[in-house]
PDB file of C-alpha atoms in Angstrom:
ATOM      1  CA  ASN A 245     -28.566  46.762 105.233  1.00 61.00           C
ATOM      2  CA  VAL A 246     -29.579  43.441 103.643  1.00 65.00           C
ATOM      3  CA  ILE A 247     -30.005  45.023 100.189  1.00 74.00           C
ATOM      4  CA  ASP A 248     -27.184  47.561  99.892  1.00 78.00           C
ATOM      5  CA  LYS A 249     -24.465  48.254 102.442  1.00 76.00           C
ATOM      6  CA  ASN A 250     -24.266  51.869 101.207  1.00 81.00           C
ATOM      7  CA  LEU A 251     -27.764  52.608 102.509  1.00 91.00           C
ATOM      8  CA  PRO A 252     -27.750  53.573 106.185  1.00 89.00           C
ATOM      9  CA  VAL A 253     -30.226  51.810 108.462  1.00 90.00           C
ATOM     10  CA  ASP A 254     -32.553  54.432 109.925  1.00 92.00           C
ATOM     11  CA  ALA A 255     -36.010  53.590 111.283  1.00 92.00           C
ATOM     12  CA  ASP A 256     -37.122  57.189 110.685  1.00 95.00           C
ATOM     13  CA  ILE A 257     -36.533  56.902 106.930  1.00 96.00           C
ATOM     14  CA  PRO A 258     -38.975  54.732 104.946  1.00 97.00           C
ATOM     15  CA  VAL A 259     -37.606  52.393 102.288  1.00 97.00           C
ATOM     16  CA  VAL A 260     -39.526  52.610  99.004  1.00 98.00           C
ATOM     17  CA  ALA A 261     -39.194  49.562  96.751  1.00 97.00           C
ATOM     18  CA  MET A 262     -39.882  48.733  93.129  1.00 98.00           C
ATOM     19  CA  ILE A 263     -39.543  45.144  91.858  1.00 97.00           C
ATOM     20  CA  THR A 264     -40.565  45.204  88.236  1.00 96.00           C
ATOM     21  CA  ARG A 265     -39.778  44.911  84.573  1.00 95.00           C
ATOM     22  CA  LEU A 266     -38.188  48.203  83.588  1.00 97.00           C
ATOM     23  CA  VAL A 267     -40.593  49.169  80.813  1.00 95.00           C
ATOM     24  CA  ALA A 268     -42.791  52.199  80.197  1.00 93.00           C
ATOM     25  CA  HIS A 269     -46.179  50.607  80.837  1.00 93.00           C
ATOM     26  CA  LYS A 270     -45.075  49.744  84.380  1.00 96.00           C
ATOM     27  CA  GLY A 271     -45.044  53.490  85.084  1.00 97.00           C
ATOM     28  CA  LEU A 272     -41.316  53.958  84.654  1.00 97.00           C
ATOM     29  CA  ASP A 273     -41.835  57.089  82.548  1.00 96.00           C
ATOM     30  CA  LEU A 274     -43.568  58.676  85.561  1.00 97.00           C
ATOM     31  CA  VAL A 275     -40.702  57.677  87.837  1.00 98.00           C
ATOM     32  CA  GLU A 276     -38.161  59.000  85.331  1.00 97.00           C
ATOM     33  CA  TYR A 277     -39.954  62.360  85.131  1.00 97.00           C
ATOM     34  CA  ALA A 278     -40.240  62.706  88.912  1.00 97.00           C
ATOM     35  CA  MET A 279     -36.901  61.159  89.914  1.00 97.00           C
ATOM     36  CA  GLY A 280     -35.339  64.459  90.972  1.00 96.00           C
ATOM     37  CA  GLU A 281     -38.272  65.246  93.256  1.00 97.00           C
ATOM     38  CA  ILE A 282     -38.407  61.694  94.617  1.00 97.00           C
ATOM     39  CA  MET A 283     -34.774  62.011  95.678  1.00 97.00           C
ATOM     40  CA  GLN A 284     -35.638  65.213  97.557  1.00 97.00           C
ATOM     41  CA  ARG A 285     -38.008  63.261  99.817  1.00 97.00           C
ATOM     42  CA  ASN A 286     -36.923  61.798 103.147  1.00 96.00           C
ATOM     43  CA  LEU A 287     -36.744  58.210 101.869  1.00 97.00           C
ATOM     44  CA  GLN A 288     -34.522  55.484 100.502  1.00 97.00           C
ATOM     45  CA  PHE A 289     -35.353  54.103  97.065  1.00 97.00           C
ATOM     46  CA  VAL A 290     -34.459  50.537  96.049  1.00 97.00           C
ATOM     47  CA  VAL A 291     -35.114  49.064  92.603  1.00 97.00           C
ATOM     48  CA  ILE A 292     -34.766  45.480  91.360  1.00 97.00           C
ATOM     49  CA  GLY A 293     -35.428  44.548  87.748  1.00 97.00           C
ATOM     50  CA  THR A 294     -34.276  44.459  84.155  1.00 97.00           C
ATOM     51  CA  GLY A 295     -35.719  45.881  80.960  1.00 96.00           C
ATOM     52  CA  ASP A 296     -35.266  48.817  78.621  1.00 97.00           C
ATOM     53  CA  SER A 297     -31.717  50.129  78.644  1.00 97.00           C
ATOM     54  CA  LYS A 298     -32.790  53.759  79.112  1.00 97.00           C
ATOM     55  CA  TYR A 299     -34.463  52.915  82.427  1.00 97.00           C
ATOM     56  CA  GLU A 300     -31.584  50.701  83.544  1.00 97.00           C
ATOM     57  CA  GLU A 301     -29.169  53.574  82.846  1.00 97.00           C
ATOM     58  CA  MET A 302     -31.464  56.100  84.544  1.00 97.00           C
ATOM     59  CA  PHE A 303     -31.604  54.084  87.755  1.00 97.00           C
ATOM     60  CA  ASN A 304     -27.882  53.321  87.705  1.00 97.00           C
ATOM     61  CA  PHE A 305     -27.064  57.024  87.238  1.00 97.00           C
ATOM     62  CA  ASN A 306     -29.315  58.136  90.093  1.00 97.00           C
ATOM     63  CA  ALA A 307     -27.983  55.402  92.367  1.00 96.00           C
ATOM     64  CA  TYR A 308     -24.482  56.685  91.606  1.00 96.00           C
ATOM     65  CA  ILE A 309     -25.200  60.330  92.442  1.00 96.00           C
ATOM     66  CA  HIS A 310     -27.505  59.477  95.381  1.00 95.00           C
ATOM     67  CA  HIS A 311     -25.506  56.508  96.683  1.00 92.00           C
ATOM     68  CA  ASN A 312     -26.711  56.983 100.278  1.00 92.00           C
ATOM     69  CA  LYS A 313     -30.385  57.206  99.238  1.00 95.00           C
ATOM     70  CA  MET A 314     -30.822  54.868  96.303  1.00 96.00           C
ATOM     71  CA  SER A 315     -29.863  51.343  95.265  1.00 96.00           C
ATOM     72  CA  ALA A 316     -30.284  50.121  91.668  1.00 96.00           C
ATOM     73  CA  ASN A 317     -30.107  46.352  91.255  1.00 96.00           C
ATOM     74  CA  ILE A 318     -30.353  45.674  87.525  1.00 96.00           C
ATOM     75  CA  THR A 319     -30.835  41.940  87.802  1.00 95.00           C
ATOM     76  CA  PHE A 320     -33.305  39.084  88.013  1.00 91.00           C
ATOM     77  CA  ASN A 321     -32.746  37.703  91.501  1.00 93.00           C
ATOM     78  CA  PRO A 322     -35.720  36.063  93.305  1.00 92.00           C
ATOM     79  CA  GLU A 323     -33.801  35.722  96.574  1.00 93.00           C
ATOM     80  CA  LEU A 324     -32.910  39.422  96.615  1.00 94.00           C
ATOM     81  CA  ALA A 325     -36.485  40.301  95.626  1.00 95.00           C
ATOM     82  CA  ASN A 326     -37.881  38.380  98.602  1.00 93.00           C
ATOM     83  CA  LYS A 327     -35.488  40.201 100.923  1.00 94.00           C
ATOM     84  CA  LEU A 328     -36.623  43.542  99.531  1.00 95.00           C
ATOM     85  CA  TYR A 329     -40.316  42.694  99.840  1.00 95.00           C
ATOM     86  CA  ALA A 330     -39.628  41.984 103.524  1.00 93.00           C
ATOM     87  CA  ALA A 331     -37.252  44.884 104.206  1.00 93.00           C
ATOM     88  CA  ALA A 332     -39.158  47.680 102.451  1.00 96.00           C
ATOM     89  CA  ASP A 333     -41.781  49.885 104.070  1.00 97.00           C
ATOM     90  CA  ILE A 334     -43.490  51.122 100.896  1.00 98.00           C
ATOM     91  CA  PHE A 335     -44.018  49.358  97.558  1.00 98.00           C
ATOM     92  CA  LEU A 336     -44.380  51.619  94.519  1.00 98.00           C
ATOM     93  CA  MET A 337     -46.357  50.273  91.534  1.00 98.00           C
ATOM     94  CA  PRO A 338     -47.503  53.155  89.265  1.00 97.00           C
ATOM     95  CA  SER A 339     -48.480  50.989  86.273  1.00 96.00           C
ATOM     96  CA  LYS A 340     -50.140  52.451  83.204  1.00 95.00           C
ATOM     97  CA  SER A 341     -51.978  49.139  82.772  1.00 91.00           C
ATOM     98  CA  GLU A 342     -52.086  46.053  84.991  1.00 91.00           C
ATOM     99  CA  PRO A 343     -54.499  43.223  84.076  1.00 86.00           C
ATOM    100  CA  CYS A 344     -53.851  41.417  87.352  1.00 84.00           C
ATOM    101  CA  GLY A 345     -50.837  42.426  89.391  1.00 87.00           C
ATOM    102  CA  LEU A 346     -49.024  40.030  91.697  1.00 91.00           C
ATOM    103  CA  SER A 347     -46.265  42.204  93.155  1.00 95.00           C
ATOM    104  CA  GLN A 348     -48.587  44.416  95.196  1.00 95.00           C
ATOM    105  CA  GLN A 349     -50.218  41.325  96.706  1.00 93.00           C
ATOM    106  CA  ILE A 350     -46.850  39.779  97.574  1.00 94.00           C
ATOM    107  CA  ALA A 351     -45.755  43.082  99.119  1.00 96.00           C
ATOM    108  CA  MET A 352     -48.851  43.251 101.324  1.00 96.00           C
ATOM    109  CA  ARG A 353     -48.259  39.704 102.566  1.00 93.00           C
ATOM    110  CA  TYR A 354     -44.906  40.990 103.836  1.00 94.00           C
ATOM    111  CA  GLY A 355     -46.582  44.020 105.448  1.00 95.00           C
ATOM    112  CA  THR A 356     -45.216  46.471 102.882  1.00 97.00           C
ATOM    113  CA  VAL A 357     -47.696  49.283 102.195  1.00 98.00           C
ATOM    114  CA  PRO A 358     -48.512  49.689  98.476  1.00 98.00           C
ATOM    115  CA  VAL A 359     -48.624  52.961  96.554  1.00 98.00           C
ATOM    116  CA  VAL A 360     -50.385  52.162  93.288  1.00 98.00           C
ATOM    117  CA  ARG A 361     -52.209  53.724  90.378  1.00 97.00           C
ATOM    118  CA  GLU A 362     -55.930  52.984  90.221  1.00 96.00           C
ATOM    119  CA  THR A 363     -55.972  50.658  87.219  1.00 95.00           C
ATOM    120  CA  GLY A 364     -56.908  47.038  86.486  1.00 92.00           C
ATOM    121  CA  GLY A 365     -55.998  44.567  89.186  1.00 92.00           C
ATOM    122  CA  LEU A 366     -54.349  47.269  91.287  1.00 95.00           C
ATOM    123  CA  VAL A 367     -57.591  49.100  91.989  1.00 93.00           C
ATOM    124  CA  ASP A 368     -59.275  45.738  92.691  1.00 91.00           C
ATOM    125  CA  THR A 369     -56.718  44.623  95.287  1.00 93.00           C
ATOM    126  CA  VAL A 370     -55.606  47.920  96.867  1.00 96.00           C
ATOM    127  CA  PRO A 371     -58.589  49.942  98.125  1.00 96.00           C
ATOM    128  CA  PRO A 372     -57.534  53.418  99.325  1.00 97.00           C
ATOM    129  CA  LEU A 373     -56.508  53.558 102.959  1.00 97.00           C
ATOM    130  CA  ASN A 374     -58.555  55.682 105.360  1.00 97.00           C
ATOM    131  CA  ILE A 375     -55.847  56.854 107.754  1.00 96.00           C
ATOM    132  CA  GLU A 376     -58.399  57.516 110.502  1.00 96.00           C
ATOM    133  CA  THR A 377     -60.287  54.208 110.527  1.00 97.00           C
ATOM    134  CA  LEU A 378     -57.480  52.159 108.903  1.00 96.00           C
ATOM    135  CA  GLU A 379     -59.961  50.692 106.451  1.00 96.00           C
ATOM    136  CA  GLY A 380     -58.410  49.962 103.071  1.00 96.00           C
ATOM    137  CA  LYS A 381     -54.913  48.842 102.180  1.00 97.00           C
ATOM    138  CA  GLY A 382     -52.732  51.443 100.484  1.00 97.00           C
ATOM    139  CA  PHE A 383     -52.292  54.832  98.863  1.00 98.00           C
ATOM    140  CA  THR A 384     -53.604  55.335  95.359  1.00 98.00           C
ATOM    141  CA  PHE A 385     -53.723  57.896  92.563  1.00 98.00           C
ATOM    142  CA  LYS A 386     -56.028  57.946  89.566  1.00 96.00           C
ATOM    143  CA  GLY A 387     -54.497  60.037  86.782  1.00 95.00           C
ATOM    144  CA  TYR A 388     -51.476  58.822  84.873  1.00 96.00           C
ATOM    145  CA  ASN A 389     -49.444  61.781  86.024  1.00 96.00           C
ATOM    146  CA  ALA A 390     -46.068  62.031  87.749  1.00 97.00           C
ATOM    147  CA  HIS A 391     -47.199  64.616  90.282  1.00 96.00           C
ATOM    148  CA  ASP A 392     -50.310  62.615  91.184  1.00 98.00           C
ATOM    149  CA  MET A 393     -47.911  59.740  91.891  1.00 98.00           C
ATOM    150  CA  LEU A 394     -45.721  62.024  94.005  1.00 98.00           C
ATOM    151  CA  GLY A 395     -48.782  63.133  95.954  1.00 98.00           C
ATOM    152  CA  ALA A 396     -49.585  59.513  96.832  1.00 98.00           C
ATOM    153  CA  ILE A 397     -45.971  58.903  97.871  1.00 98.00           C
ATOM    154  CA  ASP A 398     -46.048  62.026 100.056  1.00 98.00           C
ATOM    155  CA  ARG A 399     -49.290  60.918 101.753  1.00 98.00           C
ATOM    156  CA  CYS A 400     -47.761  57.544 102.483  1.00 98.00           C
ATOM    157  CA  ILE A 401     -44.569  59.066 103.894  1.00 98.00           C
ATOM    158  CA  GLU A 402     -46.636  61.366 106.114  1.00 98.00           C
ATOM    159  CA  PHE A 403     -48.626  58.377 107.384  1.00 98.00           C
ATOM    160  CA  TYR A 404     -45.336  56.547 108.052  1.00 98.00           C
ATOM    161  CA  GLY A 405     -44.573  59.282 110.581  1.00 96.00           C
ATOM    162  CA  ASN A 406     -47.482  58.110 112.746  1.00 97.00           C
ATOM    163  CA  ARG A 407     -45.717  54.974 113.895  1.00 96.00           C
ATOM    164  CA  GLU A 408     -48.497  53.627 116.091  1.00 96.00           C
ATOM    165  CA  LYS A 409     -51.067  53.680 113.296  1.00 97.00           C
ATOM    166  CA  TRP A 410     -48.505  52.577 110.723  1.00 98.00           C
ATOM    167  CA  GLU A 411     -47.553  49.475 112.682  1.00 97.00           C
ATOM    168  CA  THR A 412     -51.215  48.616 113.290  1.00 97.00           C
ATOM    169  CA  HIS A 413     -51.881  48.880 109.561  1.00 97.00           C
ATOM    170  CA  VAL A 414     -48.850  46.737 108.713  1.00 97.00           C
ATOM    171  CA  LYS A 415     -50.162  44.015 111.047  1.00 96.00           C
ATOM    172  CA  ASN A 416     -53.570  44.245 109.384  1.00 95.00           C
ATOM    173  CA  LEU A 417     -51.990  43.762 105.950  1.00 95.00           C
ATOM    174  CA  ILE A 418     -50.091  40.680 107.102  1.00 93.00           C
ATOM    175  CA  LYS A 419     -53.200  39.161 108.673  1.00 91.00           C
ATOM    176  CA  PHE A 420     -55.349  39.671 105.570  1.00 87.00           C
ATOM    177  CA  ASN A 421     -56.192  36.356 103.904  1.00 80.00           C
ATOM    178  CA  SER A 422     -55.690  36.694 100.139  1.00 77.00           C
ATOM    179  CA  SER A 423     -55.306  32.953  99.541  1.00 76.00           C
ATOM    180  CA  TRP A 424     -57.165  31.044  96.844  1.00 76.00           C
ATOM    181  CA  LYS A 425     -59.123  29.182  99.525  1.00 77.00           C
ATOM    182  CA  SER A 426     -60.826  32.412 100.536  1.00 75.00           C
ATOM    183  CA  SER A 427     -61.747  33.150  96.904  1.00 77.00           C
ATOM    184  CA  VAL A 428     -63.000  29.591  96.405  1.00 79.00           C
ATOM    185  CA  ILE A 429     -65.403  29.965  99.338  1.00 81.00           C
ATOM    186  CA  GLU A 430     -66.743  33.236  97.886  1.00 79.00           C
ATOM    187  CA  TYR A 431     -67.321  31.616  94.482  1.00 78.00           C
ATOM    188  CA  ILE A 432     -69.082  28.642  96.063  1.00 78.00           C
ATOM    189  CA  ASN A 433     -71.285  30.949  98.120  1.00 78.00           C
ATOM    190  CA  LEU A 434     -72.293  32.784  94.956  1.00 73.00           C
ATOM    191  CA  TYR A 435     -72.969  29.473  93.216  1.00 71.00           C
ATOM    192  CA  ASN A 436     -75.098  28.246  96.104  1.00 71.00           C
ATOM    193  CA  ASP A 437     -77.025  31.524  96.312  1.00 70.00           C
ATOM    194  CA  PHE A 438     -77.765  32.100  92.646  1.00 60.00           C
ATOM    195  CA  VAL A 439     -77.350  28.841  90.710  1.00 57.00           C
ATOM    196  CA  LEU A 440     -77.863  25.851  92.917  1.00 58.00           C
ATOM    197  CA  PRO A 441     -79.588  26.451  96.274  1.00 54.00           C
ATOM    198  CA  TYR A 442     -77.659  24.430  98.810  1.00 46.00           C
ATOM    199  CA  SER A 443     -79.273  21.257 100.180  1.00 47.00           C
ATOM    200  CA  LYS A 444     -78.058  18.129 101.934  1.00 47.00           C
ATOM    201  CA  SER A 445     -78.654  16.095  98.755  1.00 48.00           C
ATOM    202  CA  HIS A 446     -75.759  17.850  96.999  1.00 53.00           C
ATOM    203  CA  THR A 447     -72.038  17.397  97.430  1.00 56.00           C
ATOM    204  CA  SER A 448     -70.960  18.979 100.694  1.00 62.00           C
ATOM    205  CA  GLU A 449     -69.558  22.496 100.591  1.00 60.00           C
ATOM    206  CA  GLN A 450     -66.230  21.282 101.991  1.00 66.00           C
ATOM    207  CA  ASP A 451     -65.915  18.689  99.192  1.00 67.00           C
ATOM    208  CA  LEU A 452     -66.489  21.405  96.607  1.00 61.00           C
ATOM    209  CA  ILE A 453     -63.872  23.614  98.266  1.00 64.00           C
ATOM    210  CA  ASP A 454     -61.343  20.772  98.312  1.00 68.00           C
ATOM    211  CA  LYS A 455     -61.931  19.896  94.643  1.00 66.00           C
ATOM    212  CA  VAL A 456     -61.491  23.458  93.432  1.00 63.00           C
ATOM    213  CA  ALA A 457     -58.501  24.017  95.724  1.00 66.00           C
ATOM    214  CA  LYS A 458     -56.764  20.970  94.172  1.00 69.00           C
ATOM    215  CA  ILE A 459     -57.177  22.455  90.707  1.00 63.00           C
ATOM    216  CA  ILE A 460     -55.741  25.770  91.904  1.00 62.00           C
ATOM    217  CA  ASP A 461     -52.828  24.032  93.673  1.00 65.00           C
ATOM    218  CA  LYS A 462     -51.979  22.250  90.418  1.00 65.00           C
ATOM    219  CA  LYS A 463     -51.801  25.583  88.602  1.00 58.00           C
ATOM    220  CA  SER A 464     -49.693  27.028  91.434  1.00 58.00           C
ATOM    221  CA  ASP A 465     -47.265  24.111  91.097  1.00 61.00           C
ATOM    222  CA  GLU A 466     -46.897  24.895  87.386  1.00 57.00           C
ATOM    223  CA  ILE A 467     -45.996  28.492  88.213  1.00 51.00           C
ATOM    224  CA  LEU A 468     -43.473  27.386  90.856  1.00 54.00           C
ATOM    225  CA  GLU A 469     -41.927  24.984  88.353  1.00 57.00           C
ATOM    226  CA  CYS A 470     -41.406  27.899  85.980  1.00 51.00           C
ATOM    227  CA  LEU A 471     -39.766  29.914  88.759  1.00 47.00           C
ATOM    228  CA  ASN A 472     -37.517  26.995  89.714  1.00 52.00           C
ATOM    229  CA  LYS A 473     -36.332  26.874  86.117  1.00 49.00           C
ATOM    230  CA  LYS A 474     -35.392  30.540  86.575  1.00 41.00           C
ATOM    231  CA  THR A 475     -37.824  31.736  83.939  1.00 41.00           C
ATOM    232  CA  SER A 476     -37.450  35.503  83.580  1.00 43.00           C
ATOM    233  CA  TYR A 477     -39.884  38.116  84.885  1.00 41.00           C
ATOM    234  CA  VAL A 478     -40.606  39.007  81.273  1.00 42.00           C
ATOM    235  CA  THR A 479     -41.699  35.486  80.284  1.00 46.00           C
ATOM    236  CA  ILE A 480     -43.951  34.985  83.314  1.00 46.00           C
ATOM    237  CA  GLU A 481     -45.614  38.398  83.151  1.00 49.00           C
ATOM    238  CA  GLN A 482     -46.094  38.317  79.375  1.00 49.00           C
ATOM    239  CA  ASP A 483     -47.692  34.888  79.683  1.00 53.00           C
ATOM    240  CA  ILE A 484     -50.086  36.143  82.380  1.00 48.00           C
ATOM    241  CA  GLU A 485     -50.933  39.278  80.381  1.00 51.00           C
ATOM    242  CA  GLN A 486     -51.521  37.253  77.213  1.00 54.00           C
ATOM    243  CA  LYS A 487     -53.910  34.916  79.035  1.00 53.00           C
ATOM    244  CA  GLU A 488     -55.776  37.874  80.552  1.00 54.00           C
ATOM    245  CA  ALA A 489     -56.082  39.481  77.090  1.00 53.00           C
ATOM    246  CA  GLU A 490     -57.430  36.234  75.650  1.00 57.00           C
ATOM    247  CA  LYS A 491     -60.063  36.080  78.428  1.00 52.00           C
ATOM    248  CA  ILE A 492     -61.174  39.652  77.672  1.00 50.00           C
ATOM    249  CA  LYS A 493     -61.457  38.927  73.932  1.00 50.00           C
ATOM    250  CA  ALA A 494     -63.448  35.756  74.658  1.00 51.00           C
TER     251      ALA A 494
END
């Protein structure tokens, strides 16, 4: 096992991952309340993150008593996080509030199926999966309630048992284009439709796409620079949340 040698490798057992700051508003109080029942499920649970000591101790304790089912990695380790995004089957993100949410989008790029609460950016980026038509992306729950979260986890585990459909859905997640270029095209289409009807006298659509993409790439480089300096999860996420709050107030 690339994450924890104590966890047996078994294709019939889904790996549930959390990569997060260990604080209450990330849904950790729900996980704490339901931990006993989570450990009764046929799954492996892997956590990476740092935060409030009570959650760090809770995960460490459960990893100790369920050493063949759970791995607690109380650390900031981007390399390990990338391995877990790739190795996990299910990504749990039961946030109480989430202005944007990056982790669920990273997880989906790796083909890891998200289980999220319907709030903020999570409900925007993870439409509920229809297990018959395979439309949608993940499993969701609305109420901020531990047993609603467990219900979503159970539905996802049950779907995991249908390997043919599961693997088709995983491929669909990986293929989905969530890049900025796709968003830029949508914004330009809206602009052309409602603000400035497109004509040959204006700058070409491709030129507009390229100009906006350069601005976005510059911002992406700034984020990567922060990561290269090993800025903590806390600093990056607080900065993003602060900027989102400022936008809302404006």
